[in-house]
Amino acid sequence: MGLLDRAGARLTAHPEDAEILVVNTCSFIDTAKQESVDTILEMARHKTQGRAKKLIVAGCLVERYRDEIQKNIPEVDAVVGTGELESILEAAGLSSAPSSSSPFTILTGDASGVRNYVAPASELLQDENRPKGRSGKESLSGTHKSRAEGDARERSGRFLRDAWAGASSALPTYLYDETTPRLLSTPRASAYIKIAEGCDHPCTFCVIPNLRGKFRSRRFESVVAEAEQLVARGVREITLIGQDTTCYGEDLGLRDGLATLLDRLARIPNLKWLRFLYAYPNRITGKLLETIARHDNICKYLDLPLQHASPDVLKRMKRGASADIFLKTLHKVRAAVPGIALRTSFIVGFPGESLRDFEVLEEFIAEAQFDWLGVFSYSHEEGSAAYSLDAQTPHRTIESRRRRLMKLQQSISRRAKKNWVGRELTLLAEGPSAETPLLWEGRTEFHAPEIDGKVFINDFGPFENLQPGRFYRAIITESHDYDLVARVLSPEN
Ligand code: SF4
């Protein structure tokens, strides 16, 4: 969006108004692919029946079905893979030179059907405000070298796309930096920063490394510069993301790179909340936990996708570990950061998952008592190592196991949320609730944007109105299965 905006495009969230349509896609599991294709077909109708002149498909679906997309959906004019962001301009027929008189109106949407909020131009990271090169200064950037683990995996064929007819064999290598123009599509107070791209892990169910390429970290100073620019423009909450954030800096020669980065970012004045998602379980170091504990503005929140708890299934997933090992890790985390909220996700129905394997997972969930938990049905993906495994779990079994775990978590969550009633905490007011205009919605540091339960605000306390993006002191007055209800007490900086 930033590149298009800088080239002079006017962005709109209304497809019927757009002359160029851009659909950003996902393709890591079947449901995501289906949603992506449905969105492309919906947008294609705007081209055949409406005013749109061009349809561009971007993102992971292109990495997987580059040739097929245009062959099967002739309305598509151009495709832009995950490593070719800058070619969006050529695809759109725009030059990269800044212009203020573009004849184009461009829609950016995503395949989840959520239309992006396009920030006003004042929120754009303007050229003149971008930091200049920092050469000559002491650098934490190190030199990019692919990780030995990644090189070994590459030799063993981890990243091959041979099974995907229509995909190019070249892996993406692109990384954006702090000079890449960017528009925020998140509410004003919150922003994501991608600190690394790609993944070197061998998880046998996962094709993300084949889609996104080998692990590579953004330069340390580039991440810091971007965070400083965002905070200077009013962002108060930053969420660091990447396929595996806990590997951050290994390819730059940094030790404990994520902890070092968090420690640096936490010192940015006015940054109220800082968090990271997608930690790999065996990379939770003492230093990382100490860093989370030491800074008030690092959210006491850890997202640790574990995928399963049965050692047999974890072994076949090529992730290793077991319920016992995970319980020790959780104990270590909770001891180092008291009160930390833990999120995880699991896959049910991996090939060969026996009833006993499933029960091990169920017992583990009952014991671990996660604050937030997602359960995904195994998706059989061509190109993944698990694709050739026998003993597929029947679809009905997968769905009934998924429901059973969600029911278990519902009762765990309901009991745990009761203990929140009466707690006073900091609340980020997000705006009127999508469910009813009578309530507002907000989040605490224990709720990551978009994925965890909600805090409904039914009492503004001393205020006539709240301001979205402002922090307030609040008290929890009610609890439900996953959601909470709060009363505002006072403003907070
Ligand atoms: S760590 Fe995550 S992204 Fe990487 S291969 Fe495993 S599941 Fe996929």
Coordinates of C-alpha atoms and ligand atoms in Angstrom, one line a residue:
M1 CA 0.0 0.0 0.0
G2 CA 2.9 2.3 0.8
L3 CA 4.5 1.8 -2.6
L4 CA 1.3 2.3 -4.4
D5 CA 0.5 5.4 -2.4
R6 CA 3.9 6.9 -3.0
A7 CA 3.5 6.3 -6.7
G8 CA 0.5 8.5 -6.6
A9 CA -2.4 5.9 -6.4
R10 CA -5.5 6.9 -4.5
L11 CA -6.5 4.0 -2.3
T12 CA -10.1 2.9 -1.7
A13 CA -11.7 0.2 0.4
H14 CA -14.6 0.0 -2.0
P15 CA -14.1 -2.4 -4.9
E16 CA -16.9 -0.9 -6.9
D17 CA -14.9 2.4 -7.0
A18 CA -11.6 0.9 -7.9
E19 CA -9.9 0.8 -11.3
I20 CA -7.2 -1.6 -10.1
L21 CA -8.0 -4.4 -7.7
V22 CA -5.3 -6.0 -5.6
V23 CA -6.1 -9.2 -3.7
N24 CA -3.5 -10.2 -1.1
T25 CA -3.7 -14.0 -0.6
C26 CA -2.8 -16.8 1.8
S27 CA -2.2 -20.4 0.9
F28 CA -0.8 -22.3 3.8
I29 CA -3.9 -24.5 4.3
D30 CA -6.9 -25.5 2.2
T31 CA -9.4 -23.2 3.9
A32 CA -7.0 -20.2 3.3
K33 CA -6.6 -21.2 -0.4
Q34 CA -10.3 -21.5 -0.8
E35 CA -10.9 -18.1 0.8
S36 CA -8.3 -16.5 -1.4
V37 CA -9.8 -18.0 -4.6
D38 CA -13.3 -16.9 -3.6
T39 CA -12.1 -13.4 -3.1
I40 CA -10.3 -13.3 -6.5
L41 CA -13.4 -14.6 -8.2
E42 CA -15.5 -12.0 -6.4
M43 CA -13.1 -9.2 -7.5
A44 CA -13.0 -10.6 -11.1
R45 CA -16.8 -9.9 -11.3
H46 CA -16.0 -6.2 -10.6
K47 CA -13.8 -6.3 -13.7
T48 CA -16.2 -8.1 -16.0
Q49 CA -19.3 -6.2 -14.8
G50 CA -18.0 -3.1 -13.1
R51 CA -15.5 -0.3 -13.7
A52 CA -12.3 -2.2 -12.7
K53 CA -9.7 -2.4 -15.4
K54 CA -7.0 -4.4 -13.8
L55 CA -6.9 -7.3 -11.3
I56 CA -3.7 -8.1 -9.5
V57 CA -3.2 -11.2 -7.3
A58 CA -0.4 -10.9 -4.7
G59 CA 1.0 -13.0 -1.9
C60 CA 1.4 -16.7 -1.0
L61 CA -1.1 -18.1 -3.5
V62 CA 1.2 -16.8 -6.2
E63 CA 4.2 -18.6 -4.7
R64 CA 2.3 -21.8 -5.0
Y65 CA 0.2 -21.5 -8.1
R66 CA 2.0 -18.8 -10.1
D67 CA 1.1 -20.1 -13.6
E68 CA -2.3 -21.6 -12.7
I69 CA -3.8 -18.5 -11.5
Q70 CA -3.6 -16.6 -14.8
K71 CA -4.4 -19.8 -16.7
N72 CA -7.5 -20.6 -14.8
I73 CA -8.7 -17.1 -14.0
P74 CA -8.1 -15.1 -17.2
E75 CA -9.4 -11.9 -15.6
V76 CA -6.2 -11.8 -13.6
D77 CA -3.8 -9.4 -15.3
A78 CA -0.7 -9.8 -13.1
V79 CA 0.6 -11.8 -10.1
V80 CA 3.1 -10.5 -7.5
G81 CA 4.8 -13.1 -5.2
T82 CA 5.9 -12.6 -1.7
G83 CA 9.5 -11.7 -2.8
E84 CA 8.5 -9.3 -5.5
L85 CA 6.7 -6.5 -3.6
E86 CA 8.2 -3.8 -5.6
S87 CA 6.8 -5.2 -8.9
I88 CA 3.4 -4.2 -7.7
L89 CA 4.0 -0.8 -9.4
E90 CA 4.8 -2.4 -12.7
A91 CA 1.8 -4.7 -12.4
A92 CA -0.4 -1.7 -11.6
G93 CA 1.1 0.3 -14.5
L94 CA 2.6 2.9 -12.2
S95 CA 6.1 4.2 -12.1
S96 CA 8.0 4.3 -8.8
A97 CA 8.5 8.0 -9.1
P98 CA 6.3 10.0 -6.7
S99 CA 3.3 11.6 -8.4
S100 CA 0.3 13.4 -7.2
S101 CA -1.9 13.1 -10.3
S102 CA -2.4 9.4 -10.7
P103 CA -5.5 8.5 -12.7
F104 CA -5.9 5.4 -10.7
T105 CA -8.0 4.4 -7.7
I106 CA -6.8 1.3 -6.1
L107 CA -8.4 -1.1 -3.7
T108 CA -6.4 -3.1 -1.3
G109 CA -8.2 -5.9 0.4
D110 CA -7.2 -9.2 1.9
A111 CA -8.4 -12.7 1.4
S112 CA -10.0 -12.8 4.8
G113 CA -12.6 -10.5 3.4
V114 CA -11.5 -7.8 5.8
R115 CA -11.1 -4.5 3.9
N116 CA -8.1 -2.6 5.0
Y117 CA -8.6 0.7 6.7
V118 CA -6.4 3.0 4.8
A119 CA -4.7 5.6 7.1
P120 CA -4.8 9.2 6.1
A121 CA -1.8 10.5 4.2
S122 CA -0.5 12.2 7.3
E123 CA 0.2 8.7 8.8
L124 CA 2.3 7.7 5.9
L125 CA 6.0 7.5 6.7
Q126 CA 7.1 10.4 4.6
D127 CA 10.3 10.3 2.7
E128 CA 11.9 13.3 4.4
N129 CA 11.2 11.7 7.8
R130 CA 12.9 8.4 7.1
P131 CA 16.2 7.9 8.8
K132 CA 19.2 8.2 6.6
G133 CA 21.7 5.5 6.3
R134 CA 23.5 4.7 9.5
S135 CA 26.8 3.5 8.0
G136 CA 29.8 4.4 10.1
K137 CA 28.0 3.9 13.4
E138 CA 28.5 0.9 15.6
S139 CA 26.2 -1.7 14.2
L140 CA 24.3 -4.6 15.6
S141 CA 23.3 -5.6 12.2
G142 CA 26.1 -8.1 11.6
T143 CA 26.4 -9.7 8.2
H144 CA 23.6 -11.8 6.8
K145 CA 24.7 -15.4 6.5
S146 CA 22.1 -18.1 6.2
R147 CA 21.9 -20.3 9.3
A148 CA 23.7 -23.6 9.3
E149 CA 20.4 -25.2 10.2
G150 CA 18.8 -23.6 7.2
D151 CA 21.6 -24.7 4.8
A152 CA 21.4 -28.3 6.0
R153 CA 17.6 -28.3 5.6
E154 CA 18.0 -26.8 2.1
R155 CA 20.5 -29.7 1.2
S156 CA 17.9 -32.2 2.4
G157 CA 15.3 -30.7 0.1
R158 CA 13.2 -28.8 2.7
F159 CA 12.4 -25.9 0.5
L160 CA 11.8 -27.7 -2.8
R161 CA 8.7 -26.8 -4.7
D162 CA 8.9 -29.7 -7.2
A163 CA 5.6 -31.0 -6.1
W164 CA 3.9 -27.8 -7.1
A165 CA 3.3 -27.6 -10.8
G166 CA 3.1 -24.0 -11.8
A167 CA 5.3 -22.6 -9.1
S168 CA 8.7 -21.2 -9.8
S169 CA 11.7 -22.9 -8.1
A170 CA 13.3 -19.7 -6.9
L171 CA 12.6 -18.9 -3.3
P172 CA 11.7 -15.4 -2.2
T173 CA 14.6 -13.5 -0.5
Y174 CA 12.9 -10.1 -0.1
L175 CA 13.0 -8.2 3.2
Y176 CA 11.5 -4.7 3.6
D177 CA 13.3 -2.1 5.6
E178 CA 12.6 1.2 7.4
T179 CA 12.8 3.1 4.1
T180 CA 10.1 1.1 2.5
P181 CA 7.0 3.3 2.4
R182 CA 4.2 1.9 4.5
L183 CA 0.6 2.7 5.2
L184 CA -0.9 1.4 8.4
S185 CA -4.0 -0.8 8.0
T186 CA -4.3 -1.3 11.8
P187 CA -6.1 1.1 14.2
R188 CA -4.0 4.1 14.9
A189 CA -2.5 3.1 18.2
S190 CA -1.3 -0.4 17.2
A191 CA 1.1 -1.6 14.5
Y192 CA 2.9 -4.8 13.6
I193 CA 6.5 -4.9 12.7
K194 CA 7.9 -7.9 10.8
I195 CA 11.4 -8.6 12.1
A196 CA 12.3 -11.6 10.1
E197 CA 11.0 -13.6 7.2
G198 CA 11.0 -17.3 6.2
C199 CA 11.6 -20.3 8.4
D200 CA 14.3 -23.0 8.6
H201 CA 12.3 -25.5 10.8
P202 CA 11.4 -28.9 9.4
C203 CA 7.8 -29.2 10.7
T204 CA 6.4 -31.9 8.4
F205 CA 2.9 -30.5 8.2
C206 CA 4.0 -27.1 7.1
V207 CA 4.6 -25.6 3.7
I208 CA 5.3 -22.0 4.9
P209 CA 9.1 -22.4 4.4
N210 CA 8.4 -23.5 0.8
L211 CA 6.2 -20.4 0.4
R212 CA 8.3 -17.8 2.3
G213 CA 11.8 -19.1 1.9
K214 CA 14.8 -19.5 4.2
F215 CA 15.0 -17.6 7.5
R216 CA 16.4 -14.1 7.3
S217 CA 16.3 -11.3 9.9
R218 CA 15.9 -7.7 9.2
R219 CA 18.8 -5.5 10.3
F220 CA 18.6 -4.6 14.0
E221 CA 18.8 -0.8 13.3
S222 CA 16.2 -1.0 10.6
V223 CA 13.7 -2.5 13.1
V224 CA 14.5 0.1 15.7
A225 CA 14.2 2.9 13.2
E226 CA 10.8 1.7 12.0
A227 CA 9.6 1.4 15.6
E228 CA 10.8 4.9 16.4
Q229 CA 9.0 6.3 13.3
L230 CA 5.8 4.5 14.2
V231 CA 5.8 5.7 17.8
A232 CA 6.6 9.3 16.6
R233 CA 3.4 9.0 14.6
G234 CA 1.2 8.0 17.6
V235 CA 1.6 4.2 17.7
R236 CA 1.6 3.1 21.3
E237 CA 1.5 -0.7 20.8
I238 CA 4.0 -2.7 18.7
T239 CA 3.6 -6.4 17.9
L240 CA 6.7 -8.1 16.5
I241 CA 6.0 -10.8 14.0
G242 CA 7.8 -13.3 11.8
Q243 CA 7.4 -17.0 11.0
D244 CA 9.7 -17.6 13.9
T245 CA 10.6 -14.5 16.0
T246 CA 12.7 -16.4 18.5
C247 CA 15.4 -17.1 15.8
Y248 CA 15.7 -13.4 15.3
G249 CA 19.3 -12.3 14.7
E250 CA 20.9 -15.8 14.4
D251 CA 21.8 -15.1 10.8
L252 CA 23.3 -11.8 11.8
G253 CA 25.5 -13.4 14.3
L254 CA 23.6 -12.0 17.3
R255 CA 23.2 -14.1 20.4
D256 CA 19.9 -13.8 22.1
G257 CA 18.9 -11.5 19.3
L258 CA 15.2 -11.2 20.2
A259 CA 16.0 -10.4 23.8
T260 CA 18.5 -7.8 22.7
L261 CA 16.0 -6.3 20.3
L262 CA 13.2 -6.2 22.8
D263 CA 15.5 -4.6 25.4
R264 CA 16.3 -1.9 22.9
L265 CA 12.8 -1.3 21.6
A266 CA 11.4 -1.2 25.2
R267 CA 13.5 2.0 25.7
I268 CA 11.7 4.0 23.1
P269 CA 9.8 6.7 25.0
N270 CA 6.0 6.6 24.8
L271 CA 6.0 3.0 23.6
K272 CA 3.3 1.6 26.0
W273 CA 3.1 -2.0 24.9
L274 CA 5.6 -4.2 23.1
R275 CA 5.0 -7.9 22.4
F276 CA 6.1 -10.6 20.0
L277 CA 4.2 -13.5 18.6
Y278 CA 5.1 -17.1 17.3
A279 CA 7.8 -18.2 19.7
Y280 CA 9.4 -21.6 19.1
P281 CA 9.3 -23.7 22.3
N282 CA 12.9 -24.7 22.6
R283 CA 14.1 -21.2 22.0
I284 CA 12.7 -19.6 25.1
T285 CA 15.9 -18.6 26.8
G286 CA 16.4 -17.3 30.4
K287 CA 17.6 -14.0 28.9
L288 CA 14.4 -13.7 26.9
L289 CA 12.3 -14.2 30.0
E290 CA 14.4 -11.9 32.1
T291 CA 13.9 -9.2 29.4
I292 CA 10.1 -9.6 29.4
A293 CA 10.1 -9.5 33.2
R294 CA 12.4 -6.5 33.5
H295 CA 10.5 -4.0 31.3
D296 CA 7.1 -2.7 32.3
N297 CA 6.2 -2.0 28.7
I298 CA 6.9 -5.5 27.4
C299 CA 3.5 -7.2 27.7
K300 CA 3.4 -10.1 30.0
Y301 CA 2.2 -12.3 27.2
L302 CA 3.7 -15.2 25.3
D303 CA 2.4 -16.9 22.2
L304 CA 4.0 -20.3 22.0
P305 CA 2.5 -22.6 19.3
L306 CA 3.2 -26.2 20.6
Q307 CA 1.2 -28.1 17.9
H308 CA 0.8 -31.3 19.9
A309 CA 1.9 -32.9 23.2
S310 CA 2.2 -36.6 22.4
P311 CA 5.9 -37.4 21.9
D312 CA 5.1 -39.8 19.0
V313 CA 3.1 -37.2 17.1
L314 CA 5.7 -34.5 17.8
K315 CA 8.4 -36.7 16.5
R316 CA 6.5 -37.4 13.3
M317 CA 5.9 -33.6 13.0
K318 CA 9.7 -33.3 13.3
R319 CA 9.3 -30.9 16.2
G320 CA 10.3 -33.2 19.0
A321 CA 9.7 -32.7 22.8
S322 CA 6.7 -34.0 24.8
A323 CA 4.1 -33.0 27.3
D324 CA 6.6 -33.3 30.2
I325 CA 9.1 -31.1 28.5
F326 CA 6.5 -28.5 27.6
L327 CA 5.2 -28.5 31.2
K328 CA 8.7 -27.8 32.4
T329 CA 9.0 -24.9 29.9
L330 CA 5.7 -23.5 31.0
H331 CA 6.8 -23.7 34.7
K332 CA 10.0 -21.9 33.8
V333 CA 8.1 -19.2 32.0
R334 CA 5.6 -18.7 34.8
A335 CA 8.2 -18.6 37.5
A336 CA 10.3 -16.0 35.6
V337 CA 7.3 -13.8 34.6
P338 CA 4.6 -14.2 37.2
G339 CA 1.1 -13.5 35.9
I340 CA 2.1 -14.0 32.2
A341 CA -0.7 -14.8 29.8
L342 CA 0.1 -17.9 27.6
R343 CA -1.4 -18.6 24.2
T344 CA -0.8 -21.7 22.2
S345 CA -2.2 -23.6 19.3
F346 CA -2.5 -27.3 18.4
I347 CA -3.2 -29.4 15.3
V348 CA -5.5 -32.4 15.7
G349 CA -5.7 -35.2 13.3
F350 CA -2.0 -35.4 12.2
P351 CA -1.5 -38.6 10.2
G352 CA -1.3 -41.6 12.6
E353 CA -2.7 -39.7 15.6
S354 CA -4.1 -42.5 17.7
L355 CA -6.8 -42.1 20.4
R356 CA -4.1 -42.4 23.0
D357 CA -2.0 -39.6 21.3
F358 CA -5.1 -37.4 21.4
E359 CA -5.8 -38.2 25.1
V360 CA -2.2 -37.2 25.9
L361 CA -2.9 -33.9 24.3
E362 CA -6.2 -33.5 26.1
E363 CA -4.5 -34.3 29.5
F364 CA -1.8 -31.9 28.8
I365 CA -4.2 -29.1 28.0
A366 CA -6.1 -29.8 31.2
E367 CA -2.9 -29.5 33.2
A368 CA -1.2 -26.6 31.4
Q369 CA -4.2 -24.2 31.8
F370 CA -3.5 -21.9 28.9
D371 CA -5.1 -18.5 28.9
W372 CA -5.8 -18.6 25.1
L373 CA -5.8 -21.6 22.9
G374 CA -6.5 -22.4 19.2
V375 CA -7.1 -25.8 17.7
F376 CA -6.6 -26.4 14.0
S377 CA -7.7 -29.3 12.0
Y378 CA -4.8 -31.0 10.2
S379 CA -4.8 -29.9 6.5
H380 CA -3.2 -32.3 4.0
E381 CA -0.8 -30.1 2.0
E382 CA 0.9 -31.2 -1.2
G383 CA 4.6 -30.4 -0.9
S384 CA 4.7 -31.0 2.9
A385 CA 6.7 -34.0 4.2
A386 CA 3.6 -35.3 5.9
Y387 CA 1.8 -35.5 2.6
S388 CA 3.3 -38.9 1.9
L389 CA 2.5 -40.3 5.4
D390 CA 0.0 -43.1 5.5
A391 CA -2.7 -43.5 8.2
Q392 CA -4.6 -40.3 7.4
T393 CA -7.1 -39.5 10.2
P394 CA -10.7 -39.4 9.0
H395 CA -12.2 -36.0 8.6
R396 CA -15.1 -36.7 11.1
T397 CA -12.6 -37.9 13.7
I398 CA -10.5 -34.7 13.3
E399 CA -13.6 -32.5 13.7
S400 CA -14.9 -34.3 16.7
R401 CA -11.4 -34.1 18.4
R402 CA -11.2 -30.5 17.6
R403 CA -14.6 -29.8 19.2
R404 CA -13.7 -31.9 22.2
L405 CA -10.5 -29.8 22.9
M406 CA -12.4 -26.5 22.3
K407 CA -15.0 -27.6 24.8
L408 CA -12.3 -28.4 27.3
Q409 CA -10.6 -25.1 26.9
Q410 CA -14.0 -23.3 27.2
S411 CA -14.4 -24.7 30.7
I412 CA -10.8 -23.9 31.6
S413 CA -11.2 -20.4 30.3
R414 CA -14.6 -19.8 32.0
R415 CA -13.1 -20.7 35.4
A416 CA -10.0 -18.7 34.9
K417 CA -11.8 -15.6 33.6
K418 CA -13.9 -15.6 36.9
N419 CA -10.7 -14.7 38.7
W420 CA -10.3 -11.6 36.7
V421 CA -13.4 -10.0 38.2
G422 CA -12.4 -7.2 40.5
R423 CA -8.9 -6.8 38.9
E424 CA -7.8 -3.3 38.1
L425 CA -5.7 -3.0 35.0
T426 CA -4.7 -0.9 32.0
L427 CA -7.1 -1.0 29.1
L428 CA -6.6 0.1 25.5
A429 CA -9.9 1.4 24.2
E430 CA -10.4 0.3 20.6
G431 CA -13.8 1.7 19.7
P432 CA -17.5 0.9 19.6
S433 CA -18.1 -2.9 19.5
A434 CA -18.9 -4.5 16.2
E435 CA -21.5 -6.5 18.0
T436 CA -23.5 -3.7 19.6
P437 CA -23.1 0.1 19.5
L438 CA -24.0 0.1 23.2
L439 CA -20.6 -1.3 24.2
W440 CA -17.1 -0.4 23.4
E441 CA -14.3 -2.9 23.0
G442 CA -10.8 -2.8 24.4
R443 CA -7.8 -4.9 25.3
T444 CA -5.4 -5.5 28.1
E445 CA -1.7 -6.4 27.8
F446 CA -2.9 -10.0 28.1
H447 CA -4.8 -9.7 24.9
A448 CA -2.9 -9.6 21.6
P449 CA -4.6 -7.7 18.8
E450 CA -7.3 -9.6 16.9
I451 CA -6.7 -13.1 18.2
D452 CA -7.7 -13.3 21.9
G453 CA -11.0 -12.7 23.7
K454 CA -12.4 -9.3 24.1
V455 CA -13.0 -6.8 26.9
F456 CA -16.3 -5.1 26.5
I457 CA -16.6 -1.7 28.2
N458 CA -20.2 -1.1 29.4
D459 CA -19.5 1.8 31.8
F460 CA -17.3 4.8 30.8
G461 CA -17.0 5.8 34.5
P462 CA -16.3 9.6 34.7
F463 CA -16.2 10.0 30.9
E464 CA -19.0 11.0 28.6
N465 CA -17.1 9.4 25.7
L466 CA -13.9 7.4 25.3
Q467 CA -11.2 8.0 22.7
P468 CA -10.1 5.1 20.5
G469 CA -6.4 4.4 20.9
R470 CA -6.3 5.9 24.4
F471 CA -5.3 4.0 27.5
Y472 CA -7.5 4.0 30.7
R473 CA -7.4 2.4 34.1
A474 CA -10.4 0.0 34.4
I475 CA -11.8 -2.6 36.6
I476 CA -13.2 -6.0 35.4
T477 CA -16.8 -6.3 36.5
E478 CA -18.0 -9.5 34.7
S479 CA -16.6 -12.5 33.1
H480 CA -17.8 -14.9 30.4
D481 CA -16.3 -17.9 28.7
Y482 CA -13.6 -16.0 26.9
D483 CA -14.7 -12.3 27.2
L484 CA -14.7 -9.8 30.0
V485 CA -16.7 -6.7 30.9
A486 CA -15.0 -3.6 32.3
R487 CA -15.8 -0.2 33.9
V488 CA -13.4 2.7 33.2
L489 CA -12.0 4.3 36.3
S490 CA -9.6 7.0 35.1
P491 CA -7.4 8.1 32.2
E492 CA -3.9 6.7 31.9
N493 CA -0.9 7.9 29.8
Ligands
SF4_1 S1 8.1 -23.2 12.8 FE1 6.1 -22.6 12.1 S2 6.4 -21.7 10.1 FE2 8.3 -22.9 10.6 S3 7.9 -24.9 9.6 FE3 7.2 -25.0 11.8 S4 5.0 -24.5 11.8 FE4 5.9 -23.9 9.8

